CSV table of N, CA and C in Angstrom, one decimal:
chain,number,residue,atom,x,y,z
A,1,MET,N,12.4,-11.8,6.4
A,1,MET,CA,12.4,-12.7,5.4
A,1,MET,C,10.8,-13.3,5.4
A,2,LYS,N,10.2,-13.6,6.6
A,2,LYS,CA,8.8,-14.1,6.8
A,2,LYS,C,7.8,-13.0,6.2
A,3,LYS,N,8.3,-11.8,6.4
A,3,LYS,CA,7.3,-10.5,6.1
A,3,LYS,C,7.2,-10.4,4.4
A,4,ARG,N,8.5,-10.9,3.9
A,4,ARG,CA,8.3,-10.8,2.4
A,4,ARG,C,7.7,-12.0,2.0
A,5,ILE,N,7.8,-13.1,2.4
A,5,ILE,CA,6.9,-14.5,1.8
A,5,ILE,C,5.5,-13.9,2.1
A,6,VAL,N,5.2,-13.6,3.1
A,6,VAL,CA,3.8,-13.4,3.4
A,6,VAL,C,3.0,-12.3,2.6
A,7,ALA,N,3.9,-11.4,2.3
A,7,ALA,CA,3.4,-10.3,1.5
A,7,ALA,C,3.3,-10.9,0.0
A,8,ALA,N,4.2,-11.6,-0.3
A,8,ALA,CA,4.2,-12.1,-1.9
A,8,ALA,C,2.9,-13.0,-1.9
A,9,ALA,N,3.0,-14.0,-0.8
A,9,ALA,CA,1.8,-14.8,-0.8
A,9,ALA,C,0.4,-14.0,-1.1
A,10,ALA,N,0.4,-13.1,-0.3
A,10,ALA,CA,-1.0,-12.1,-0.3
A,10,ALA,C,-1.2,-11.5,-1.7
A,11,ILE,N,-0.1,-11.1,-2.2
A,11,ILE,CA,-0.2,-10.4,-3.6
A,11,ILE,C,-0.7,-11.4,-4.6
A,12,ALA,N,-0.1,-12.5,-4.4
A,12,ALA,CA,-0.3,-13.7,-5.4
A,12,ALA,C,-1.7,-14.3,-5.3
A,13,ALA,N,-2.1,-14.2,-4.1
A,13,ALA,CA,-3.4,-14.7,-3.7
A,13,ALA,C,-4.5,-13.9,-4.3
A,14,ILE,N,-4.4,-12.4,-3.9
A,14,ILE,CA,-5.3,-11.5,-4.5
A,14,ILE,C,-5.3,-11.6,-5.9
A,15,SER,N,-4.3,-11.8,-6.7
A,15,SER,CA,-4.3,-11.7,-8.0
A,15,SER,C,-5.0,-12.8,-8.6
A,16,LEU,N,-4.7,-13.9,-8.0
A,16,LEU,CA,-5.6,-15.4,-8.4
A,16,LEU,C,-6.9,-15.3,-8.1
A,17,LEU,N,-7.4,-14.6,-7.0
A,17,LEU,CA,-8.8,-14.8,-6.5
A,17,LEU,C,-9.5,-13.7,-7.3
A,18,ALA,N,-8.9,-12.7,-8.0
A,18,ALA,CA,-9.6,-11.8,-8.6
A,18,ALA,C,-9.7,-12.0,-10.2
A,19,TYR,N,-8.9,-12.8,-10.5
A,19,TYR,CA,-8.8,-13.2,-12.1
A,19,TYR,C,-10.3,-13.8,-12.5
A,20,PRO,N,-10.8,-14.9,-11.9
A,20,PRO,CA,-12.0,-15.0,-12.4
A,20,PRO,C,-13.3,-14.1,-12.5
A,21,LYS,N,-13.3,-13.1,-11.4
A,21,LYS,CA,-14.3,-12.0,-11.6
A,21,LYS,C,-13.7,-10.9,-12.8
A,22,LEU,N,-12.5,-10.7,-12.8
A,22,LEU,CA,-12.1,-10.0,-14.0
A,22,LEU,C,-12.6,-10.6,-15.3
A,23,GLU,N,-12.3,-11.8,-15.5
A,23,GLU,CA,-12.5,-12.6,-16.6
A,23,GLU,C,-14.1,-12.4,-17.0
A,24,GLN,N,-14.8,-12.6,-16.1
A,24,GLN,CA,-16.2,-12.5,-16.0
A,24,GLN,C,-16.8,-11.2,-16.5
A,25,MET,N,-16.1,-10.3,-16.1
A,25,MET,CA,-16.6,-8.9,-16.2
A,25,MET,C,-16.1,-8.6,-17.7
A,26,ALA,N,-14.9,-9.0,-18.1
A,26,ALA,CA,-14.6,-8.7,-19.7
A,26,ALA,C,-15.3,-9.4,-20.5
A,27,ALA,N,-15.9,-10.6,-20.2
A,27,ALA,CA,-16.8,-11.2,-21.2
A,27,ALA,C,-18.0,-10.8,-21.3
A,28,MET,N,-18.4,-10.1,-20.1
A,28,MET,CA,-19.8,-9.5,-20.3
A,28,MET,C,-19.6,-8.3,-21.0
A,29,GLU,N,-18.4,-7.4,-21.0
A,29,GLU,CA,-18.5,-6.3,-21.8
A,29,GLU,C,-18.3,-6.7,-23.2
A,30,ARG,N,-17.5,-7.6,-23.5
A,30,ARG,CA,-17.3,-7.8,-24.7
A,30,ARG,C,-18.2,-8.7,-25.7
A,31,GLY,N,-19.0,-9.4,-24.5
A,31,GLY,CA,-20.1,-10.5,-25.4
A,31,GLY,C,-19.7,-11.6,-25.6
A,32,TYR,N,-18.3,-11.9,-25.5
A,32,TYR,CA,-17.9,-13.3,-25.6
A,32,TYR,C,-16.3,-13.6,-24.8
A,33,SER,N,-16.0,-14.5,-24.6
A,33,SER,CA,-14.9,-14.8,-24.0
A,33,SER,C,-13.7,-14.8,-24.9
A,34,GLY,N,-13.1,-13.8,-24.8
A,34,GLY,CA,-12.0,-13.5,-25.9
A,34,GLY,C,-10.9,-14.5,-25.7
A,35,ALA,N,-10.3,-14.9,-26.8
A,35,ALA,CA,-9.1,-15.9,-26.8
A,35,ALA,C,-7.8,-14.9,-26.9
A,36,VAL,N,-8.1,-13.5,-26.9
A,36,VAL,CA,-6.9,-12.9,-26.9
A,36,VAL,C,-6.2,-12.5,-25.6
A,37,PHE,N,-5.1,-11.9,-25.6
A,37,PHE,CA,-4.4,-11.6,-24.2
A,37,PHE,C,-5.0,-10.1,-23.9
A,38,GLY,N,-5.8,-10.3,-22.8
A,38,GLY,CA,-6.4,-8.9,-22.4
A,38,GLY,C,-5.9,-8.4,-21.1
A,39,GLY,N,-6.6,-7.2,-20.8
A,39,GLY,CA,-6.1,-6.6,-19.5
A,39,GLY,C,-6.2,-7.6,-18.2
A,40,GLU,N,-7.2,-8.4,-18.3
A,40,GLU,CA,-7.3,-9.4,-17.2
A,40,GLU,C,-6.2,-10.1,-16.7
A,41,GLU,N,-5.6,-10.8,-18.0
A,41,GLU,CA,-4.4,-11.6,-17.9
A,41,GLU,C,-3.1,-10.7,-17.4
A,42,ILE,N,-3.0,-9.5,-17.9
A,42,ILE,CA,-2.1,-8.7,-17.5
A,42,ILE,C,-2.2,-8.4,-16.0
A,43,ILE,N,-3.3,-8.3,-15.4
A,43,ILE,CA,-3.4,-8.0,-14.0
A,43,ILE,C,-2.9,-9.2,-13.2
A,44,LEU,N,-3.3,-10.5,-13.7
A,44,LEU,CA,-2.9,-11.7,-13.3
A,44,LEU,C,-1.3,-11.8,-13.0
A,45,LEU,N,-0.7,-11.7,-14.2
A,45,LEU,CA,0.6,-11.8,-14.5
A,45,LEU,C,1.5,-11.0,-13.7
A,46,SER,N,0.9,-9.5,-13.5
A,46,SER,CA,1.7,-8.6,-12.9
A,46,SER,C,1.6,-8.9,-11.5
A,47,GLY,N,0.7,-9.4,-10.7
A,47,GLY,CA,0.4,-9.8,-9.5
A,47,GLY,C,1.5,-10.8,-9.2
A,48,ILE,N,1.6,-11.8,-10.1
A,48,ILE,CA,2.5,-13.1,-9.7
A,48,ILE,C,3.8,-12.6,-10.0
A,49,PHE,N,4.3,-11.8,-10.9
A,49,PHE,CA,5.5,-11.3,-11.1
A,49,PHE,C,6.0,-10.5,-10.3
A,50,LEU,N,5.0,-9.7,-9.6
A,50,LEU,CA,5.5,-8.7,-8.2
A,50,LEU,C,5.7,-9.8,-7.1
A,51,SER,N,5.0,-10.7,-6.9
A,51,SER,CA,5.2,-11.6,-5.9
A,51,SER,C,6.6,-12.4,-5.9
A,52,VAL,N,7.0,-12.8,-7.2
A,52,VAL,CA,8.3,-13.3,-7.3
A,52,VAL,C,9.5,-12.3,-7.3
A,53,TYR,N,9.3,-11.1,-7.6
A,53,TYR,CA,10.1,-10.1,-7.2
A,53,TYR,C,10.4,-9.7,-5.8
A,54,ILE,N,9.3,-9.8,-5.1
A,54,ILE,CA,9.5,-9.6,-3.7
A,54,ILE,C,10.4,-10.6,-3.0
A,55,ILE,N,9.9,-11.9,-3.4
A,55,ILE,CA,10.8,-12.9,-2.7
A,55,ILE,C,12.2,-13.0,-3.3
A,56,ALA,N,12.3,-12.7,-4.4
A,56,ALA,CA,13.8,-12.8,-5.3
A,56,ALA,C,14.7,-11.7,-4.6
A,57,LYS,N,14.1,-10.5,-4.2
A,57,LYS,CA,14.8,-9.5,-3.7
A,57,LYS,C,15.4,-10.0,-2.3
A,58,GLY,N,14.6,-10.8,-1.6
A,58,GLY,CA,15.1,-11.3,-0.3
A,58,GLY,C,16.0,-12.1,-0.4
A,59,PHE,N,16.3,-12.8,-1.3
A,59,PHE,CA,17.4,-13.7,-1.4
A,59,PHE,C,18.9,-13.1,-1.8
A,60,ARG,N,19.0,-11.9,-2.0
A,60,ARG,CA,20.0,-10.9,-2.2
A,60,ARG,C,20.7,-10.6,-0.7
A,61,LYS,N,22.0,-10.7,-0.5
A,61,LYS,CA,22.4,-10.3,0.6
A,61,LYS,C,22.7,-8.9,0.4
A,62,GLN,N,22.5,-8.1,1.2
A,62,GLN,CA,22.8,-6.7,1.4
A,62,GLN,C,23.9,-6.3,2.2
A,63,LYS,N,24.7,-5.4,1.7
A,63,LYS,CA,26.1,-5.3,2.3
A,63,LYS,C,25.7,-4.1,3.6
A,64,LYS,N,25.6,-4.4,4.8
A,64,LYS,CA,25.2,-3.4,5.8
A,64,LYS,C,26.6,-2.5,6.2
A,65,ARG,N,26.0,-1.2,6.0
A,65,ARG,CA,27.0,0.0,6.2
A,65,ARG,C,27.0,0.1,7.9
A,66,SER,N,28.4,0.1,8.3
A,66,SER,CA,28.5,0.3,9.8
A,66,SER,C,28.4,1.9,9.9
A,67,GLY,N,28.1,2.4,11.2
A,67,GLY,CA,28.1,3.6,11.6
A,67,GLY,C,29.2,4.4,11.6
A,68,THR,N,30.2,3.7,11.9
A,68,THR,CA,31.4,4.4,12.3
A,68,THR,C,32.5,4.3,10.7
A,69,ARG,N,33.1,5.6,10.6
A,69,ARG,CA,33.9,5.7,9.5
A,69,ARG,C,35.4,6.0,10.1
A,70,THR,N,36.4,5.5,9.4
A,70,THR,CA,37.7,5.7,9.9
A,70,THR,C,38.3,6.9,9.2
A,71,VAL,N,38.9,7.8,10.0
A,71,VAL,CA,39.4,8.9,9.4
A,71,VAL,C,41.1,8.8,9.4
A,72,ALA,N,41.8,9.1,8.4
A,72,ALA,CA,43.1,9.1,8.1
A,72,ALA,C,43.7,10.1,9.3
A,73,ALA,N,44.8,10.0,10.0
A,73,ALA,CA,45.3,10.4,11.1
A,73,ALA,C,45.9,11.8,10.1
A,74,SER,N,45.8,13.1,11.0
A,74,SER,CA,46.6,14.2,10.3
A,74,SER,C,48.0,14.2,10.6
A,75,HIS,N,48.7,14.7,9.8
A,75,HIS,CA,50.1,15.0,9.9
A,75,HIS,C,50.5,15.9,10.8
A,76,THR,N,51.5,15.8,11.7
A,76,THR,CA,51.9,16.9,12.6
A,76,THR,C,52.8,17.8,11.6
A,77,GLU,N,53.1,18.9,12.1
A,77,GLU,CA,53.7,20.0,11.6
A,77,GLU,C,55.0,19.6,11.0
A,78,SER,N,55.9,18.9,12.0
A,78,SER,CA,57.1,18.6,11.5
A,78,SER,C,57.1,17.6,10.5
A,79,GLU,N,56.0,16.5,10.3
A,79,GLU,CA,55.9,15.6,9.5
A,79,GLU,C,55.7,16.4,8.0
A,80,GLN,N,55.0,17.1,8.1
A,80,GLN,CA,54.6,18.1,6.9
A,80,GLN,C,55.6,18.5,6.3
A,81,SER,N,56.6,19.3,7.1
A,81,SER,CA,57.6,20.0,6.7
A,81,SER,C,58.7,19.2,6.0
A,82,GLU,N,58.7,18.0,6.9
A,82,GLU,CA,59.8,16.8,6.2
A,82,GLU,C,59.3,16.3,4.7
A,83,SER,N,57.9,16.3,4.7
A,83,SER,CA,57.6,15.6,3.4
A,83,SER,C,57.7,16.9,2.2
A,84,LYS,N,57.6,18.1,2.5
A,84,LYS,CA,57.8,19.1,1.7
A,84,LYS,C,59.1,19.4,1.2
A,85,SER,N,60.1,19.0,2.1
A,85,SER,CA,61.6,19.2,2.0
A,85,SER,C,62.1,18.2,0.9
A,86,LEU,N,61.3,17.0,0.9
A,86,LEU,CA,61.8,15.9,0.5
A,86,LEU,C,61.5,16.2,-1.4
């Protein structure tokens, strides 16, 4: 669980720290600071959503499979012949 929290915090921090630089680069390319929803906001939101997904997946309990399987006991010949005769 700690690894998931650290990974989610790192992803969110990277997307938040990268956003101002991306906004500046987009404004330089366009020549103005756009009021539209651009790609730099998509990168910010995708980083935040990814971090929320990582944390939320950690709260779900997964059923662990055991390595042993139970096998039904095979019938003896006498039991098989009795079941056939009925």
